[in-house]
């Protein structure tokens, strides 16, 4: 699944959010319920719980608008790249059985690997540190394993294996091929027998015989037109082709994601030792987030999470093991800002305070920039379009508040600037909006099917807080 739904909120809301001693007051749960009751435009499911029990179960809108089938905790929806934790879990199960080694080179499993890629290991694939590209084809392109490998081998690496981070769906598809080779089973069959069934996940899979696909969600484009369902697309019989298989696109109900949370907390699938191995923050992916084996993790391991999107469907799983709290949410509406909503929910639970409501007013292009806040925003846009270390240093000195610098440090700010520079289309025009001391910038991304939304909060005309979200269009 293409990486077009990455939420950078670490400079706005803490990734971790909860500590081991934190207990969420009942008042905060009630505040969340009241807040969500106002979100009439939401289409999807929100499932939140603590201490092994569901606290909030909210389905809204329709899984199929034409038939008016409601979206509930039993609706079947793609979980996108939350597939990756399950692929990583399968690799760990095989490792535990002695079927493979986590530091095996991929030459053990693949032939004709070119010289520049012969140093790639399973660990590199799991942690997105192989240097392989993010994607090498459309999710629904017809491509077999042999042709997929040939295409992957011919692509240049972004860096020497083990010396960087580049989110790679390609790497996780190769892991799926290793699972099939080592187990002697199809990817789907191995996950059913070794992960989904032990966890009590009765609907999970690409095409699970026990699932009722009359409950399969349709996706809806920004203009409201019907994108269809995952099963309407070109698949290889009961599974997608390799551009999507084992890196994204697994279907299941929200109740199955609740079972996943229970399996994690109760060590149903992985022993405590293996789970610790999976949730170790191995590789810095920028902005205070690290990548383990299939999960994004903060450095203190307070929050273990993954999200996914194809620009239409979005899904988000967050587990706070020390606080024994989880959140799962999914939507089938391209217009729903799911990840921002989930951040707001976490913030309410953490602080007991409702988020500020913004009243965005568009700034005409001819009037921008018109005041000191807008001049800071304009300087920021120029920075991320043409970022260099020298320009970043100059921006920090002139336009970053002392509080933001203290909270994040210079190195982390440079990581963020570099990440946004890699995402934004440097030749694109942007739209700007203002609301009090905030500026919202919407600008096309390098991916022609995505755009970047950045909210800049100012303090004394300097950038004090930043959140950025990539959305499909």
PDB file of C-alpha atoms in Angstrom, residues 78-322:
ATOM      1  CA  UNK A  78      -9.071  -3.242   4.766  1.00  0.00           C
ATOM      2  CA  UNK A  79      -6.582  -2.503   7.537  1.00  0.00           C
ATOM      3  CA  UNK A  80      -4.013  -1.313   5.000  1.00  0.00           C
ATOM      4  CA  UNK A  81      -0.446  -1.391   6.238  1.00  0.00           C
ATOM      5  CA  UNK A  82      -1.489  -2.722   9.646  1.00  0.00           C
ATOM      6  CA  UNK A  83      -0.900  -5.924   7.678  1.00  0.00           C
ATOM      7  CA  UNK A  84       2.830  -5.349   8.289  1.00  0.00           C
ATOM      8  CA  UNK A  85       2.740  -6.173  12.031  1.00  0.00           C
ATOM      9  CA  UNK A  86       1.049  -9.460  11.143  1.00  0.00           C
ATOM     10  CA  UNK A  87       3.660 -10.292   8.512  1.00  0.00           C
ATOM     11  CA  UNK A  88       6.378  -9.468  11.030  1.00  0.00           C
ATOM     12  CA  UNK A  89       4.656 -11.655  13.620  1.00  0.00           C
ATOM     13  CA  UNK A  90       4.638 -14.560  11.130  1.00  0.00           C
ATOM     14  CA  UNK A  91       8.393 -14.110  10.599  1.00  0.00           C
ATOM     15  CA  UNK A  92       8.963 -14.170  14.365  1.00  0.00           C
ATOM     16  CA  UNK A  93       6.898 -17.356  14.691  1.00  0.00           C
ATOM     17  CA  UNK A  94       9.029 -19.019  12.022  1.00  0.00           C
ATOM     18  CA  UNK A  95      12.182 -17.778  13.735  1.00  0.00           C
ATOM     19  CA  UNK A  96      10.991 -19.228  17.037  1.00  0.00           C
ATOM     20  CA  UNK A  97      10.500 -22.589  15.314  1.00  0.00           C
ATOM     21  CA  UNK A  98      14.053 -22.480  13.995  1.00  0.00           C
ATOM     22  CA  UNK A  99      12.883 -22.191  10.381  1.00  0.00           C
ATOM     23  CA  UNK A 100      14.812 -18.985   9.674  1.00  0.00           C
ATOM     24  CA  UNK A 101      17.182 -16.503  11.267  1.00  0.00           C
ATOM     25  CA  UNK A 102      16.340 -12.833  11.681  1.00  0.00           C
ATOM     26  CA  UNK A 103      19.797 -11.878  10.449  1.00  0.00           C
ATOM     27  CA  UNK A 104      19.799 -14.293   7.502  1.00  0.00           C
ATOM     28  CA  UNK A 105      20.771 -12.619   4.257  1.00  0.00           C
ATOM     29  CA  UNK A 106      18.102 -12.654   1.568  1.00  0.00           C
ATOM     30  CA  UNK A 107      20.468 -14.637  -0.667  1.00  0.00           C
ATOM     31  CA  UNK A 108      19.478 -17.654   1.455  1.00  0.00           C
ATOM     32  CA  UNK A 109      15.952 -17.379   0.041  1.00  0.00           C
ATOM     33  CA  UNK A 110      16.275 -15.673  -3.347  1.00  0.00           C
ATOM     34  CA  UNK A 111      18.371 -16.426  -6.409  1.00  0.00           C
ATOM     35  CA  UNK A 112      20.014 -13.924  -8.738  1.00  0.00           C
ATOM     36  CA  UNK A 113      20.162 -11.171  -6.104  1.00  0.00           C
ATOM     37  CA  UNK A 114      22.433  -8.426  -7.520  1.00  0.00           C
ATOM     38  CA  UNK A 115      25.626  -7.565  -5.700  1.00  0.00           C
ATOM     39  CA  UNK A 116      24.371  -4.275  -4.220  1.00  0.00           C
ATOM     40  CA  UNK A 117      21.480  -6.092  -2.492  1.00  0.00           C
ATOM     41  CA  UNK A 118      23.277  -9.227  -1.295  1.00  0.00           C
ATOM     42  CA  UNK A 119      23.903  -7.683   2.120  1.00  0.00           C
ATOM     43  CA  UNK A 120      20.182  -7.200   2.846  1.00  0.00           C
ATOM     44  CA  UNK A 121      18.959  -9.286   5.796  1.00  0.00           C
ATOM     45  CA  UNK A 122      15.523 -10.216   7.116  1.00  0.00           C
ATOM     46  CA  UNK A 123      16.135  -7.701   9.917  1.00  0.00           C
ATOM     47  CA  UNK A 124      16.634  -4.979   7.299  1.00  0.00           C
ATOM     48  CA  UNK A 125      13.376  -5.914   5.556  1.00  0.00           C
ATOM     49  CA  UNK A 126      11.465  -5.898   8.851  1.00  0.00           C
ATOM     50  CA  UNK A 127      12.786  -2.476   9.901  1.00  0.00           C
ATOM     51  CA  UNK A 128      12.652  -0.676   6.521  1.00  0.00           C
ATOM     52  CA  UNK A 129      16.429  -0.337   6.612  1.00  0.00           C
ATOM     53  CA  UNK A 130      17.168  -2.351   3.445  1.00  0.00           C
ATOM     54  CA  UNK A 131      17.364   0.654   1.117  1.00  0.00           C
ATOM     55  CA  UNK A 132      14.668  -0.820  -1.160  1.00  0.00           C
ATOM     56  CA  UNK A 133      12.092   1.621  -2.588  1.00  0.00           C
ATOM     57  CA  UNK A 134       8.626   2.154  -1.170  1.00  0.00           C
ATOM     58  CA  UNK A 135       6.731   0.656  -4.102  1.00  0.00           C
ATOM     59  CA  UNK A 136       7.438  -0.669  -7.590  1.00  0.00           C
ATOM     60  CA  UNK A 137       3.931  -0.844  -9.040  1.00  0.00           C
ATOM     61  CA  UNK A 138       0.230  -0.292  -8.484  1.00  0.00           C
ATOM     62  CA  UNK A 139      -1.496  -2.247  -5.715  1.00  0.00           C
ATOM     63  CA  UNK A 140      -3.694  -4.129  -8.200  1.00  0.00           C
ATOM     64  CA  UNK A 141      -1.220  -4.710 -11.014  1.00  0.00           C
ATOM     65  CA  UNK A 142      -1.034  -8.329 -12.149  1.00  0.00           C
ATOM     66  CA  UNK A 143       2.490  -9.456 -11.219  1.00  0.00           C
ATOM     67  CA  UNK A 144       3.839 -12.820 -10.054  1.00  0.00           C
ATOM     68  CA  UNK A 145       6.634 -13.436  -7.577  1.00  0.00           C
ATOM     69  CA  UNK A 146       9.323 -13.977 -10.217  1.00  0.00           C
ATOM     70  CA  UNK A 147       8.558 -10.730 -12.051  1.00  0.00           C
ATOM     71  CA  UNK A 148       8.204  -8.836  -8.780  1.00  0.00           C
ATOM     72  CA  UNK A 149      11.654  -9.969  -7.663  1.00  0.00           C
ATOM     73  CA  UNK A 150      13.209  -9.083 -11.011  1.00  0.00           C
ATOM     74  CA  UNK A 151      11.740  -5.595 -10.820  1.00  0.00           C
ATOM     75  CA  UNK A 152      12.889  -5.149  -7.209  1.00  0.00           C
ATOM     76  CA  UNK A 153      16.435  -6.285  -8.017  1.00  0.00           C
ATOM     77  CA  UNK A 154      16.794  -3.789 -10.873  1.00  0.00           C
ATOM     78  CA  UNK A 155      15.811  -0.768  -8.761  1.00  0.00           C
ATOM     79  CA  UNK A 156      18.680   1.197  -7.191  1.00  0.00           C
ATOM     80  CA  UNK A 157      18.952   1.219  -3.404  1.00  0.00           C
ATOM     81  CA  UNK A 158      18.383   4.462  -1.532  1.00  0.00           C
ATOM     82  CA  UNK A 159      21.350   3.646   0.729  1.00  0.00           C
ATOM     83  CA  UNK A 160      23.631   0.814   1.776  1.00  0.00           C
ATOM     84  CA  UNK A 161      21.565  -1.792   3.699  1.00  0.00           C
ATOM     85  CA  UNK A 162      21.461  -1.006   7.403  1.00  0.00           C
ATOM     86  CA  UNK A 163      22.552   2.604   7.034  1.00  0.00           C
ATOM     87  CA  UNK A 164      19.236   4.436   6.718  1.00  0.00           C
ATOM     88  CA  UNK A 165      15.441   4.269   6.771  1.00  0.00           C
ATOM     89  CA  UNK A 166      13.052   4.150   3.825  1.00  0.00           C
ATOM     90  CA  UNK A 167       9.530   2.832   4.327  1.00  0.00           C
ATOM     91  CA  UNK A 168       9.284  -0.081   1.906  1.00  0.00           C
ATOM     92  CA  UNK A 169       6.247  -2.069   0.890  1.00  0.00           C
ATOM     93  CA  UNK A 170       8.613  -3.974  -1.406  1.00  0.00           C
ATOM     94  CA  UNK A 171      10.529  -5.297   1.594  1.00  0.00           C
ATOM     95  CA  UNK A 172       7.375  -6.636   3.223  1.00  0.00           C
ATOM     96  CA  UNK A 173       6.272  -8.356   0.026  1.00  0.00           C
ATOM     97  CA  UNK A 174       9.651 -10.119  -0.024  1.00  0.00           C
ATOM     98  CA  UNK A 175       9.013 -11.172   3.591  1.00  0.00           C
ATOM     99  CA  UNK A 176       5.716 -12.699   2.454  1.00  0.00           C
ATOM    100  CA  UNK A 177       7.588 -14.721  -0.158  1.00  0.00           C
ATOM    101  CA  UNK A 178      10.030 -15.928   2.505  1.00  0.00           C
ATOM    102  CA  UNK A 179       7.083 -16.999   4.701  1.00  0.00           C
ATOM    103  CA  UNK A 180       5.663 -19.062   1.824  1.00  0.00           C
ATOM    104  CA  UNK A 181       9.020 -20.612   0.967  1.00  0.00           C
ATOM    105  CA  UNK A 182       9.960 -21.559   4.522  1.00  0.00           C
ATOM    106  CA  UNK A 183       6.507 -22.745   5.659  1.00  0.00           C
ATOM    107  CA  UNK A 184       5.497 -24.554   2.476  1.00  0.00           C
ATOM    108  CA  UNK A 185       2.102 -22.846   2.747  1.00  0.00           C
ATOM    109  CA  UNK A 186       0.489 -19.857   1.119  1.00  0.00           C
ATOM    110  CA  UNK A 187       0.886 -16.589   3.004  1.00  0.00           C
ATOM    111  CA  UNK A 188      -2.831 -16.586   3.838  1.00  0.00           C
ATOM    112  CA  UNK A 189      -2.879 -20.184   5.016  1.00  0.00           C
ATOM    113  CA  UNK A 190       0.108 -19.688   7.314  1.00  0.00           C
ATOM    114  CA  UNK A 191      -1.433 -16.576   8.909  1.00  0.00           C
ATOM    115  CA  UNK A 192      -4.781 -18.322   9.381  1.00  0.00           C
ATOM    116  CA  UNK A 193      -3.295 -21.318  11.176  1.00  0.00           C
ATOM    117  CA  UNK A 194      -0.557 -19.603  13.158  1.00  0.00           C
ATOM    118  CA  UNK A 195      -1.916 -16.140  13.934  1.00  0.00           C
ATOM    119  CA  UNK A 196      -5.578 -15.507  13.234  1.00  0.00           C
ATOM    120  CA  UNK A 197      -7.041 -18.738  14.589  1.00  0.00           C
ATOM    121  CA  UNK A 198      -4.998 -18.762  17.822  1.00  0.00           C
ATOM    122  CA  UNK A 199      -5.941 -15.110  18.385  1.00  0.00           C
ATOM    123  CA  UNK A 200      -9.658 -15.771  17.823  1.00  0.00           C
ATOM    124  CA  UNK A 201      -9.764 -13.503  14.757  1.00  0.00           C
ATOM    125  CA  UNK A 202     -12.654 -15.121  12.887  1.00  0.00           C
ATOM    126  CA  UNK A 203     -12.985 -12.772   9.891  1.00  0.00           C
ATOM    127  CA  UNK A 204      -9.326 -11.871   9.218  1.00  0.00           C
ATOM    128  CA  UNK A 205      -7.656 -12.581   5.899  1.00  0.00           C
ATOM    129  CA  UNK A 206      -7.752 -11.652   2.270  1.00  0.00           C
ATOM    130  CA  UNK A 207     -10.594 -14.089   1.681  1.00  0.00           C
ATOM    131  CA  UNK A 208     -11.601 -15.958   4.829  1.00  0.00           C
ATOM    132  CA  UNK A 209     -14.202 -18.723   4.232  1.00  0.00           C
ATOM    133  CA  UNK A 210     -15.754 -17.937   7.626  1.00  0.00           C
ATOM    134  CA  UNK A 211     -16.255 -14.220   6.872  1.00  0.00           C
ATOM    135  CA  UNK A 212     -19.518 -12.751   5.630  1.00  0.00           C
ATOM    136  CA  UNK A 213     -18.450 -10.569   2.714  1.00  0.00           C
ATOM    137  CA  UNK A 214     -21.913  -9.058   2.431  1.00  0.00           C
ATOM    138  CA  UNK A 215     -20.478  -6.847   5.203  1.00  0.00           C
ATOM    139  CA  UNK A 216     -17.458  -5.809   3.098  1.00  0.00           C
ATOM    140  CA  UNK A 217     -17.059  -2.029   3.044  1.00  0.00           C
ATOM    141  CA  UNK A 218     -17.255   0.055  -0.092  1.00  0.00           C
ATOM    142  CA  UNK A 219     -14.836   2.955  -0.308  1.00  0.00           C
ATOM    143  CA  UNK A 220     -15.956   6.472  -1.235  1.00  0.00           C
ATOM    144  CA  UNK A 221     -13.934   9.036  -3.170  1.00  0.00           C
ATOM    145  CA  UNK A 222     -13.732  12.704  -2.132  1.00  0.00           C
ATOM    146  CA  UNK A 223     -16.590  13.504  -4.541  1.00  0.00           C
ATOM    147  CA  UNK A 224     -18.747  10.788  -2.950  1.00  0.00           C
ATOM    148  CA  UNK A 225     -18.522   8.340  -5.851  1.00  0.00           C
ATOM    149  CA  UNK A 226     -18.211   4.636  -5.084  1.00  0.00           C
ATOM    150  CA  UNK A 227     -14.621   3.321  -5.298  1.00  0.00           C
ATOM    151  CA  UNK A 228     -15.907  -0.232  -4.814  1.00  0.00           C
ATOM    152  CA  UNK A 229     -14.563  -2.906  -2.481  1.00  0.00           C
ATOM    153  CA  UNK A 230     -11.197  -4.613  -2.238  1.00  0.00           C
ATOM    154  CA  UNK A 231     -12.727  -7.725  -3.807  1.00  0.00           C
ATOM    155  CA  UNK A 232     -13.831  -5.690  -6.836  1.00  0.00           C
ATOM    156  CA  UNK A 233     -10.195  -5.138  -7.794  1.00  0.00           C
ATOM    157  CA  UNK A 234      -7.874  -7.409  -9.785  1.00  0.00           C
ATOM    158  CA  UNK A 235      -6.647 -10.194  -7.487  1.00  0.00           C
ATOM    159  CA  UNK A 236      -4.799 -13.484  -7.915  1.00  0.00           C
ATOM    160  CA  UNK A 237      -7.727 -15.718  -6.956  1.00  0.00           C
ATOM    161  CA  UNK A 238      -8.040 -15.442  -3.140  1.00  0.00           C
ATOM    162  CA  UNK A 239      -5.148 -13.040  -2.581  1.00  0.00           C
ATOM    163  CA  UNK A 240      -3.920  -9.795  -4.135  1.00  0.00           C
ATOM    164  CA  UNK A 241      -0.871  -9.757  -6.378  1.00  0.00           C
ATOM    165  CA  UNK A 242       2.549  -9.081  -4.909  1.00  0.00           C
ATOM    166  CA  UNK A 243       2.540  -5.270  -5.024  1.00  0.00           C
ATOM    167  CA  UNK A 244       0.028  -5.473  -2.159  1.00  0.00           C
ATOM    168  CA  UNK A 245       0.241  -9.000  -0.789  1.00  0.00           C
ATOM    169  CA  UNK A 246       1.799  -9.277   2.686  1.00  0.00           C
ATOM    170  CA  UNK A 247       2.492  -5.543   2.948  1.00  0.00           C
ATOM    171  CA  UNK A 248      -1.119  -4.348   3.045  1.00  0.00           C
ATOM    172  CA  UNK A 249      -4.760  -4.952   2.285  1.00  0.00           C
ATOM    173  CA  UNK A 250      -5.818  -7.657   4.773  1.00  0.00           C
ATOM    174  CA  UNK A 251      -9.541  -7.477   5.540  1.00  0.00           C
ATOM    175  CA  UNK A 252     -11.181  -7.924   8.922  1.00  0.00           C
ATOM    176  CA  UNK A 253     -13.694  -6.514  11.392  1.00  0.00           C
ATOM    177  CA  UNK A 254     -12.931  -4.095  14.197  1.00  0.00           C
ATOM    178  CA  UNK A 255     -13.776  -6.884  16.638  1.00  0.00           C
ATOM    179  CA  UNK A 256     -10.917  -8.897  15.173  1.00  0.00           C
ATOM    180  CA  UNK A 257      -8.586  -5.968  15.859  1.00  0.00           C
ATOM    181  CA  UNK A 258      -9.838  -6.077  19.448  1.00  0.00           C
ATOM    182  CA  UNK A 259      -8.837  -9.759  19.481  1.00  0.00           C
ATOM    183  CA  UNK A 260      -5.417  -8.692  18.166  1.00  0.00           C
ATOM    184  CA  UNK A 261      -5.030  -6.333  21.120  1.00  0.00           C
ATOM    185  CA  UNK A 262      -5.980  -9.130  23.522  1.00  0.00           C
ATOM    186  CA  UNK A 263      -3.496 -11.480  21.868  1.00  0.00           C
ATOM    187  CA  UNK A 264      -0.737  -8.897  22.329  1.00  0.00           C
ATOM    188  CA  UNK A 265      -1.481  -8.177  25.996  1.00  0.00           C
ATOM    189  CA  UNK A 266      -2.003 -11.847  26.886  1.00  0.00           C
ATOM    190  CA  UNK A 267       0.953 -13.169  24.816  1.00  0.00           C
ATOM    191  CA  UNK A 268      -1.320 -15.546  22.955  1.00  0.00           C
ATOM    192  CA  UNK A 269       0.789 -15.558  19.788  1.00  0.00           C
ATOM    193  CA  UNK A 270       4.217 -14.292  20.812  1.00  0.00           C
ATOM    194  CA  UNK A 271       6.057 -14.996  24.056  1.00  0.00           C
ATOM    195  CA  UNK A 272       7.023 -11.954  26.154  1.00  0.00           C
ATOM    196  CA  UNK A 273      10.582 -12.344  24.855  1.00  0.00           C
ATOM    197  CA  UNK A 274       9.487 -12.358  21.201  1.00  0.00           C
ATOM    198  CA  UNK A 275       7.091  -9.459  21.725  1.00  0.00           C
ATOM    199  CA  UNK A 276       9.887  -7.440  23.292  1.00  0.00           C
ATOM    200  CA  UNK A 277      12.028  -8.260  20.264  1.00  0.00           C
ATOM    201  CA  UNK A 278       9.228  -7.081  17.971  1.00  0.00           C
ATOM    202  CA  UNK A 279       8.617  -3.815  19.818  1.00  0.00           C
ATOM    203  CA  UNK A 280      12.228  -2.747  20.219  1.00  0.00           C
ATOM    204  CA  UNK A 281      12.841   0.665  18.563  1.00  0.00           C
ATOM    205  CA  UNK A 282      15.550  -0.371  16.090  1.00  0.00           C
ATOM    206  CA  UNK A 283      15.590   2.299  13.389  1.00  0.00           C
ATOM    207  CA  UNK A 284      14.918   6.030  13.683  1.00  0.00           C
ATOM    208  CA  UNK A 285      12.224   6.983  11.176  1.00  0.00           C
ATOM    209  CA  UNK A 286      12.287  10.663  12.160  1.00  0.00           C
ATOM    210  CA  UNK A 287      10.146  12.928  14.312  1.00  0.00           C
ATOM    211  CA  UNK A 288      10.681  10.958  17.518  1.00  0.00           C
ATOM    212  CA  UNK A 289       9.346   7.702  16.067  1.00  0.00           C
ATOM    213  CA  UNK A 290      11.288   4.478  15.582  1.00  0.00           C
ATOM    214  CA  UNK A 291      10.512   1.303  13.653  1.00  0.00           C
ATOM    215  CA  UNK A 292      10.604  -2.131  15.225  1.00  0.00           C
ATOM    216  CA  UNK A 293       9.490  -5.349  13.563  1.00  0.00           C
ATOM    217  CA  UNK A 294       6.272  -4.190  11.889  1.00  0.00           C
ATOM    218  CA  UNK A 295       5.435  -1.388  14.326  1.00  0.00           C
ATOM    219  CA  UNK A 296       6.217   2.281  14.826  1.00  0.00           C
ATOM    220  CA  UNK A 297       7.332   2.814  18.423  1.00  0.00           C
ATOM    221  CA  UNK A 298       8.373   5.727  20.587  1.00  0.00           C
ATOM    222  CA  UNK A 299      11.757   5.466  22.279  1.00  0.00           C
ATOM    223  CA  UNK A 300      10.239   4.584  25.673  1.00  0.00           C
ATOM    224  CA  UNK A 301       7.994   1.911  24.093  1.00  0.00           C
ATOM    225  CA  UNK A 302       4.942   3.558  25.637  1.00  0.00           C
ATOM    226  CA  UNK A 303       3.058   3.435  22.325  1.00  0.00           C
ATOM    227  CA  UNK A 304       3.132   0.660  19.716  1.00  0.00           C
ATOM    228  CA  UNK A 305       1.267   1.563  16.564  1.00  0.00           C
ATOM    229  CA  UNK A 306       0.714   1.332  12.834  1.00  0.00           C
ATOM    230  CA  UNK A 307      -1.676   2.921  10.393  1.00  0.00           C
ATOM    231  CA  UNK A 308      -2.487   2.482   6.740  1.00  0.00           C
ATOM    232  CA  UNK A 309      -4.314   4.038   3.827  1.00  0.00           C
ATOM    233  CA  UNK A 310      -4.735   3.841   0.091  1.00  0.00           C
ATOM    234  CA  UNK A 311      -6.138   7.375  -0.020  1.00  0.00           C
ATOM    235  CA  UNK A 312      -9.728   6.094   0.314  1.00  0.00           C
ATOM    236  CA  UNK A 313      -9.710   3.662   3.219  1.00  0.00           C
ATOM    237  CA  UNK A 314      -7.792   4.526   6.384  1.00  0.00           C
ATOM    238  CA  UNK A 315      -7.103   2.395   9.449  1.00  0.00           C
ATOM    239  CA  UNK A 316      -5.223   3.123  12.666  1.00  0.00           C
ATOM    240  CA  UNK A 317      -4.118   0.852  15.525  1.00  0.00           C
ATOM    241  CA  UNK A 318      -2.479   2.200  18.686  1.00  0.00           C
ATOM    242  CA  UNK A 319      -1.572   0.116  21.724  1.00  0.00           C
ATOM    243  CA  UNK A 320      -0.246   1.575  24.971  1.00  0.00           C
ATOM    244  CA  UNK A 321       1.051  -1.535  26.768  1.00  0.00           C
ATOM    245  CA  UNK A 322       2.138   0.189  29.988  1.00  0.00           C
TER     246      UNK A 322
END
